[in-house]
Short mmCIF file of C-alpha atoms and ligand atoms in Angstrom, two decimals:
data_model
loop_
_atom_site.label_atom_id
_atom_site.label_comp_id
_atom_site.label_asym_id
_atom_site.label_seq_id
_atom_site.Cartn_x
_atom_site.Cartn_y
_atom_site.Cartn_z
CA UNK A 1102 75.36 197.30 24.22
CA UNK A 1103 74.23 193.68 24.34
CA UNK A 1104 77.09 191.31 23.57
CA UNK A 1105 75.38 188.35 21.92
CA UNK A 1106 78.48 186.16 21.84
CA UNK A 1107 78.94 186.71 25.56
CA UNK A 1108 75.33 185.73 26.31
CA UNK A 1109 75.54 182.60 24.16
CA UNK A 1110 78.79 181.66 25.85
CA UNK A 1111 77.57 182.11 29.39
CA UNK A 1112 74.36 180.18 28.56
CA UNK A 1113 76.45 177.34 27.20
CA UNK A 1114 78.72 177.36 30.25
CA UNK A 1115 75.69 177.32 32.61
CA UNK A 1116 74.19 174.40 30.65
CA UNK A 1117 77.51 172.50 30.76
CA UNK A 1118 77.77 173.01 34.55
CA UNK A 1119 74.21 171.67 34.90
CA UNK A 1120 75.04 168.59 32.82
CA UNK A 1121 78.02 167.94 35.13
CA UNK A 1122 75.82 168.34 38.22
CA UNK A 1123 73.36 165.80 36.75
CA UNK A 1124 76.20 163.29 36.37
CA UNK A 1125 76.65 163.84 32.62
CA UNK A 1126 79.75 164.12 30.45
CA UNK A 1127 80.91 167.42 28.97
CA UNK A 1128 83.53 168.04 26.28
CA UNK A 1129 85.31 171.29 27.11
CA UNK A 1130 88.28 173.26 25.81
CA UNK A 1131 91.53 173.63 27.70
CA UNK A 1132 94.69 175.38 26.51
CA UNK A 1133 96.27 171.95 25.83
CA UNK A 1134 93.64 169.64 24.32
CA UNK A 1135 89.89 169.19 24.79
CA UNK A 1136 88.89 167.34 27.95
CA UNK A 1137 86.00 164.95 28.57
CA UNK A 1138 84.74 166.18 31.92
CA UNK A 1139 82.75 164.52 34.68
CA UNK A 1140 81.99 165.51 38.27
CA UNK A 1141 85.08 164.19 40.10
CA UNK A 1142 82.94 163.54 43.19
CA UNK A 1143 80.28 161.43 41.42
CA UNK A 1144 81.11 157.70 41.28
CA UNK A 1145 78.57 156.86 38.54
CA UNK A 1146 79.70 159.76 36.39
CA UNK A 1147 83.33 158.58 36.66
CA UNK A 1148 82.29 155.02 35.76
CA UNK A 1149 80.53 156.31 32.67
CA UNK A 1150 83.56 158.45 31.79
CA UNK A 1151 85.79 155.37 31.75
CA UNK A 1152 83.22 153.36 29.78
CA UNK A 1153 82.93 156.08 27.10
CA UNK A 1154 86.70 156.54 26.87
CA UNK A 1155 87.19 152.77 26.74
CA UNK A 1156 90.00 153.35 29.21
CA UNK A 1157 91.41 150.73 31.61
CA UNK A 1158 90.24 151.45 35.18
CA UNK A 1159 93.77 151.62 36.58
CA UNK A 1160 94.57 154.74 34.53
CA UNK A 1161 94.08 157.81 36.75
CA UNK A 1162 92.45 160.98 35.45
CA UNK A 1163 93.42 164.57 36.18
CA UNK A 1164 91.15 166.65 38.43
CA UNK A 1165 90.73 170.19 37.06
CA UNK A 1166 90.20 173.01 39.55
CA UNK A 1167 89.13 176.65 39.31
CA UNK A 1168 92.06 177.91 41.39
CA UNK A 1169 95.05 176.84 43.46
CA UNK A 1170 93.03 177.58 46.64
CA UNK A 1171 91.05 174.38 45.98
CA UNK A 1172 94.17 172.21 46.09
CA UNK A 1173 93.90 171.56 49.83
CA UNK A 1174 90.46 170.01 49.35
CA UNK A 1175 91.92 167.24 47.18
CA UNK A 1176 95.26 166.50 48.86
CA UNK A 1177 96.17 165.15 52.28
CA UNK A 1178 99.70 166.51 52.04
CA UNK A 1179 100.95 169.36 49.92
CA UNK A 1180 104.73 169.36 49.72
CA UNK A 1181 106.78 172.55 49.39
CA UNK A 1182 107.47 171.72 45.73
CA UNK A 1183 103.74 171.31 44.97
CA UNK A 1184 102.95 174.60 46.66
CA UNK A 1185 105.73 176.35 44.75
CA UNK A 1186 104.83 174.93 41.34
CA UNK A 1187 101.13 175.69 41.88
CA UNK A 1188 102.18 179.33 41.54
CA UNK A 1189 102.35 178.64 37.77
CA UNK A 1190 98.58 178.01 37.64
CA UNK A 1191 96.55 178.60 35.57
CA UNK A 1192 98.93 176.71 33.27
CA UNK A 1193 99.40 173.50 31.28
CA UNK A 1194 100.90 171.86 34.38
CA UNK A 1195 99.52 168.88 36.30
CA UNK A 1196 100.81 168.42 39.84
CA UNK A 1197 100.65 164.95 41.41
CA UNK A 1198 100.16 165.04 45.20
CA UNK A 1199 99.01 162.58 47.89
CA UNK A 1200 95.24 162.40 47.67
CA UNK A 1201 92.70 163.29 50.33
CA UNK A 1202 90.79 160.24 51.59
CA UNK A 1203 87.48 161.25 49.94
CA UNK A 1204 88.96 161.24 46.42
CA UNK A 1205 87.33 158.40 44.49
CA UNK A 1206 89.42 155.34 43.55
CA UNK A 1207 87.89 155.66 40.11
CA UNK A 1208 89.63 159.01 39.70
CA UNK A 1209 93.04 157.94 40.97
CA UNK A 1210 93.07 154.49 39.40
CA UNK A 1211 93.52 153.12 42.91
CA UNK A 1212 96.74 155.10 43.48
CA UNK A 1213 97.26 157.04 46.72
CA UNK A 1214 97.98 160.16 44.67
CA UNK A 1215 95.91 162.54 42.56
CA UNK A 1216 96.86 164.76 39.60
CA UNK A 1217 95.57 168.35 39.89
CA UNK A 1218 95.56 171.16 37.37
CA UNK A 1219 94.12 174.68 36.91
CA UNK A 1220 93.85 175.16 33.13
CA UNK A 1221 94.72 178.47 31.47
CA UNK A 1222 91.67 178.68 29.22
CA UNK A 1223 88.92 181.27 29.85
CA UNK A 1224 85.97 178.99 28.95
CA UNK A 1225 87.40 176.17 31.09
CA UNK A 1226 87.86 178.53 34.02
CA UNK A 1227 84.34 179.88 33.60
CA UNK A 1228 82.99 176.31 33.60
CA UNK A 1229 85.04 175.37 36.66
CA UNK A 1230 83.81 178.51 38.42
CA UNK A 1231 80.16 177.82 37.54
CA UNK A 1232 80.40 174.14 38.53
CA UNK A 1233 82.27 174.82 41.73
CA UNK A 1234 83.76 171.35 42.23
CA UNK A 1235 86.58 169.41 40.64
CA UNK A 1236 86.15 168.22 37.06
CA UNK A 1237 87.80 164.88 36.31
CA UNK A 1238 88.86 164.94 32.68
CA UNK A 1239 91.03 162.86 30.42
CA UNK A 1240 91.55 164.05 26.86
CA UNK A 1241 88.23 163.81 24.98
CA UNK A 1242 89.22 161.00 22.61
CA UNK A 1243 88.57 157.26 22.74
CA UNK A 1244 91.39 155.37 24.43
CA UNK A 1245 94.43 154.92 22.24
CA UNK A 1246 93.40 157.64 19.76
CA UNK A 1247 94.92 161.06 19.20
CA UNK A 1248 93.77 163.87 21.53
CA UNK A 1249 91.26 166.36 20.06
CA UNK A 1250 92.25 170.02 19.72
CA UNK A 1251 88.90 171.28 18.37
CA UNK A 1252 85.26 170.83 19.43
CA UNK A 1253 84.54 169.22 16.04
CA UNK A 1254 87.19 166.55 16.68
CA UNK A 1255 85.51 165.74 20.03
CA UNK A 1256 82.14 165.32 18.31
CA UNK A 1257 83.64 163.14 15.57
CA UNK A 1258 85.33 160.89 18.11
CA UNK A 1259 82.67 160.58 20.79
CA UNK A 1260 79.37 161.33 19.00
CA UNK A 1261 76.30 160.83 21.19
CA UNK A 1262 78.38 159.43 24.06
CA UNK A 1263 79.14 162.98 25.16
CA UNK A 1264 76.15 164.90 26.54
CA UNK A 1265 77.34 168.42 25.75
CA UNK A 1266 80.35 169.97 24.01
CA UNK A 1267 81.51 173.48 24.84
CA UNK A 1268 83.30 175.05 21.89
CA UNK A 1269 86.15 177.33 22.93
CA UNK A 1270 87.94 177.36 19.60
CA UNK A 1271 91.18 175.55 18.77
CA UNK A 1272 93.56 174.80 21.65
CA UNK A 1273 96.47 177.21 22.09
CA UNK A 1274 99.14 174.60 22.98
CA UNK A 1275 97.98 171.46 21.19
CA UNK A 1276 99.80 168.89 23.35
CA UNK A 1277 98.79 167.64 26.79
CA UNK A 1278 99.98 169.23 30.05
CA UNK A 1279 103.33 168.71 31.69
CA UNK A 1280 102.94 166.26 34.61
CA UNK A 1281 105.20 166.50 37.67
CA UNK A 1282 105.21 164.17 40.65
CA UNK A 1283 105.57 166.39 43.73
CA UNK A 1284 105.03 163.68 46.36
CA UNK A 1285 108.76 163.54 47.28
CA UNK A 1286 109.98 165.39 50.39
CA UNK A 1287 112.48 167.86 48.95
CA UNK A 1288 112.49 170.44 46.18
CA UNK A 1289 115.11 168.24 44.49
CA UNK A 1290 112.73 165.23 44.43
CA UNK A 1291 110.34 166.48 41.75
CA UNK A 1292 109.98 163.98 38.89
CA UNK A 1293 108.88 164.91 35.38
CA UNK A 1294 106.34 162.27 34.34
CA UNK A 1295 105.29 163.83 31.02
CA UNK A 1296 106.76 166.87 29.19
CA UNK A 1297 104.31 169.54 28.01
CA UNK A 1298 103.74 173.26 27.65
CA UNK A 1299 105.42 174.21 30.94
CA UNK A 1300 109.01 173.37 30.09
CA UNK A 1301 111.54 171.79 32.46
CA UNK A 1302 113.56 175.04 32.55
CA UNK A 1303 110.56 176.93 33.99
CA UNK A 1304 110.01 174.28 36.66
CA UNK A 1305 113.72 174.22 37.53
CA UNK A 1306 113.75 178.01 37.76
CA UNK A 1307 110.96 177.92 40.34
CA UNK A 1308 112.42 175.02 42.33
CA UNK A 1309 116.03 176.14 42.16
CA UNK A 1310 116.88 172.47 41.49
CA UNK A 1311 117.04 170.23 38.45
CA UNK A 1312 113.88 168.22 37.83
CA UNK A 1313 114.47 164.48 37.58
CA UNK A 1314 113.49 162.43 34.57
CA UNK A 1315 111.38 159.39 35.33
CA UNK A 1316 113.35 156.25 36.19
CA UNK A 1317 112.26 152.62 36.35
CA UNK A 1318 110.58 152.15 39.70
CA UNK A 1319 109.34 155.76 39.86
CA UNK A 1320 105.63 156.44 39.70
CA UNK A 1321 104.53 155.77 36.19
CA UNK A 1322 102.08 158.10 34.50
CA UNK A 1323 100.00 155.09 33.48
CA UNK A 1324 98.57 156.74 30.37
CA UNK A 1325 101.94 157.27 28.80
CA UNK A 1326 101.76 154.01 26.88
CA UNK A 1327 103.38 153.52 23.52
CA UNK A 1328 100.07 153.33 21.66
CA UNK A 1329 98.59 156.34 23.41
CA UNK A 1330 99.35 159.07 20.94
CA UNK A 1331 99.36 157.17 17.67
CA UNK A 1332 97.25 157.53 14.54
CA UNK A 1333 96.26 154.37 12.66
CA UNK A 1334 99.08 154.83 10.16
CA UNK A 1335 102.53 153.51 11.00
CA UNK A 1336 104.60 156.52 12.08
CA UNK A 1337 108.27 156.72 11.20
CA UNK A 1338 110.53 159.51 12.42
CA UNK A 1339 113.19 160.44 9.91
CA UNK A 1340 115.63 163.25 9.14
CA UNK A 1341 115.26 165.65 6.25
CA UNK A 1342 118.30 164.09 4.55
CA UNK A 1343 116.61 160.71 3.96
CA UNK A 1344 113.10 161.86 2.95
CA UNK A 1345 113.48 161.16 -0.78
CA UNK A 1346 115.13 157.79 -0.29
CA UNK A 1347 112.49 156.58 2.19
CA UNK A 1348 109.57 157.86 0.08
CA UNK A 1349 111.03 155.99 -2.89
CA UNK A 1350 111.36 152.75 -0.90
CA UNK A 1351 107.83 152.86 0.48
CA UNK A 1352 106.27 153.91 -2.83
CA UNK A 1353 107.98 150.89 -4.42
CA UNK A 1354 106.07 148.73 -1.91
CA UNK A 1355 102.82 150.31 -3.18
CA UNK A 1356 102.20 151.90 0.22
CA UNK A 1357 100.02 154.93 0.75
CA UNK A 1358 102.56 157.34 2.19
CA UNK A 1359 102.26 160.69 3.92
CA UNK A 1360 104.97 163.14 4.84
CA UNK A 1361 104.85 165.66 7.70
CA UNK A 1362 107.86 167.91 7.32
CA UNK A 1363 108.82 171.57 7.30
CA UNK A 1364 110.66 171.43 3.99
CA UNK A 1365 109.30 168.66 1.80
CA UNK A 1366 111.65 168.28 -1.18
CA UNK A 1367 109.78 168.92 -4.48
CA UNK A 1368 110.80 165.56 -6.01
CA UNK A 1369 108.55 163.65 -3.55
CA UNK A 1370 105.53 164.91 -5.48
CA UNK A 1371 106.42 162.47 -8.27
CA UNK A 1372 105.38 159.62 -5.99
CA UNK A 1373 101.83 160.81 -5.37
CA UNK A 1374 102.30 160.97 -1.63
CA UNK A 1375 100.20 163.08 0.75
CA UNK A 1376 102.26 166.05 1.89
CA UNK A 1377 101.16 167.50 5.25
CA UNK A 1378 103.23 170.60 5.70
CA UNK A 1379 104.61 171.24 9.20
CA UNK A 1380 105.05 174.82 10.44
CA UNK A 1381 108.64 175.90 11.03
CA UNK A 1382 107.82 177.46 14.40
CA UNK A 1383 107.86 174.82 17.13
CA UNK A 1384 104.84 176.27 19.00
CA UNK A 1385 102.84 176.15 15.77
CA UNK A 1386 104.07 172.59 15.17
CA UNK A 1387 102.68 171.55 18.59
CA UNK A 1388 99.39 173.33 17.87
CA UNK A 1389 98.75 171.44 14.60
CA UNK A 1390 100.37 168.09 15.46
CA UNK A 1391 97.22 166.15 16.41
CA UNK A 1392 95.15 167.68 13.61
CA UNK A 1393 97.83 166.47 11.15
CA UNK A 1394 97.83 162.98 12.68
CA UNK A 1395 94.04 162.91 12.30
CA UNK A 1396 94.41 163.98 8.66
CA UNK A 1397 96.81 161.10 8.16
CA UNK A 1398 94.01 158.75 9.23
CA UNK A 1399 91.46 160.50 7.02
CA UNK A 1400 93.75 159.91 4.05
CA UNK A 1401 93.94 156.23 4.97
CA UNK A 1402 97.73 156.29 5.01
CA UNK A 1403 99.76 153.15 5.58
CA UNK A 1404 102.85 155.06 6.69
CA UNK A 1405 103.36 158.62 7.86
CA UNK A 1406 106.94 159.87 7.66
CA UNK A 1407 107.61 162.68 10.12
CA UNK A 1408 110.56 165.03 10.35
CA UNK A 1409 110.25 166.15 13.98
CA UNK A 1410 111.05 169.64 15.28
CA UNK A 1411 114.10 170.27 17.45
CA UNK A 1412 113.69 169.44 21.15
CA UNK A 1413 113.53 173.07 22.20
CA UNK A 1414 110.69 174.48 24.35
CA UNK A 1415 107.45 172.63 23.60
CA UNK A 1416 109.43 170.70 20.95
CA UNK A 1417 110.43 168.33 23.79
CA UNK A 1418 106.75 167.44 24.30
CA UNK A 1419 106.17 167.10 20.53
CA UNK A 1420 109.11 164.70 20.27
CA UNK A 1421 107.87 162.78 23.31
CA UNK A 1422 104.44 162.22 21.68
CA UNK A 1423 105.89 161.46 18.26
CA UNK A 1424 108.37 159.07 19.86
CA UNK A 1425 105.46 157.18 21.43
CA UNK A 1426 103.47 157.17 18.20
CA UNK A 1427 106.44 155.99 16.13
CA UNK A 1428 107.16 152.39 15.38
CA UNK A 1429 110.41 153.28 13.66
CA UNK A 1430 112.95 155.98 14.29
CA UNK A 1431 115.63 156.58 11.65
CA UNK A 1432 117.30 159.75 12.73
CA UNK A 1433 120.64 159.07 11.10
O1 TXA B 125 96.50 168.60 29.18
C1 TXA B 125 96.04 167.63 29.77
O2 TXA B 125 96.62 167.07 30.71
C2 TXA B 125 94.68 167.10 29.29
C3 TXA B 125 93.63 168.17 29.54
C4 TXA B 125 92.24 167.71 29.24
O3 TXA B 125 93.77 168.65 30.86
N1 TXA B 125 94.36 165.88 29.92
C5 TXA B 125 94.98 164.71 29.64
O4 TXA B 125 94.43 163.65 30.31
O5 TXA B 125 95.89 164.61 28.87
P1 TXA B 125 94.78 162.14 29.99
O6 TXA B 125 93.89 161.36 30.90
O7 TXA B 125 94.67 161.87 28.54
O8 TXA B 125 96.25 162.01 30.51
C6 TXA B 125 96.47 162.19 31.88
C7 TXA B 125 97.76 161.59 32.29
C8 TXA B 125 97.77 160.09 32.20
O9 TXA B 125 99.00 159.70 31.63
C9 TXA B 125 97.68 159.66 33.64
O10 TXA B 125 98.29 158.44 33.86
C10 TXA B 125 98.40 160.80 34.35
O11 TXA B 125 97.94 161.92 33.67
N2 TXA B 125 98.00 160.89 35.75
C11 TXA B 125 96.83 161.32 36.26
N3 TXA B 125 96.81 161.20 37.59
C12 TXA B 125 98.01 160.69 37.95
C13 TXA B 125 98.61 160.31 39.19
N4 TXA B 125 97.97 160.42 40.32
N5 TXA B 125 99.87 159.83 39.15
C14 TXA B 125 100.53 159.69 37.98
N6 TXA B 125 100.01 160.01 36.77
C15 TXA B 125 98.77 160.50 36.77
MG1 MG B 126 94.87 161.27 26.62
#
């Protein structure tokens, strides 16, 4: 029997690979967020990628690969920790290694390292397979905006600046990949640069050592700026206990207020606020987080109050992003 969906999908993937080969930009799904892809070996394509993102040139982008076998083509040294953690792939895990000399400065932001990742998303893997080379891809949003988790969000954000968007449905994880720096010599020298879907416990289980948190002086993941994950509204993190009080205060200042919480107390409805319900399951919370932050902007909110999930599993990554987006934290 002819599977129409399959034909449409493989046509779209072939077209996307062609656009990449021609030096164009492709929006594509990954299991974390949508990426804005360019041929990692094409200098002009990378320049255009940065121009469209509006991203400073010293911010490196991740190179996406079809399989761990391709790692050696991008690195000049693969440490034991990098080799070990690459066993997780395909996964929401980016491994930073020393770059091979041919890797473009535009990709690495001038660093002597490169971030590599094999995404766990069938359409992404099909695209990577069809293209053959590395796809450099930041999240498919303009710089300083929230990452897109649907093809529609990519189109809204980037419009005609993206040549082709592959729709692979909503992203399964919803927050960006875990980033680990594996350039240190020993298995105990791995540094967690950004928490994500592969949790620290999994990494530690593979290494047999604790993973270090980033310290001042360690490699920075240059994109992890305060403004990086924020909606336009002011974000305040609060506890459930103070929701009513805080809503009352802000409403008295004639602010347009939104609330993202698992259990919004009924009395807040009196204040005409926008209630964005958060799922109680932490994986679901991660999946809808960026869509909710986008909704906050669509409602033109002045302030979004958020009751964050517990820092368990992917909740650590959700708290990390919310912590960056927040201008105020009142957790007591
Ligand atoms: O899940 C993800 O990682 C998504 C999807 C599309 O794969 N990509 C993503 O890309 O979030 P972006 O550019 O928005 O964030 C990449 C982060 C930045 O914080 C960047 O600084 C860091 O990765 N990064 C990339 N290469 C690096 C390197 N060589 N050393 C340190 N940090 C690096
Ligand atoms: Mg991003």
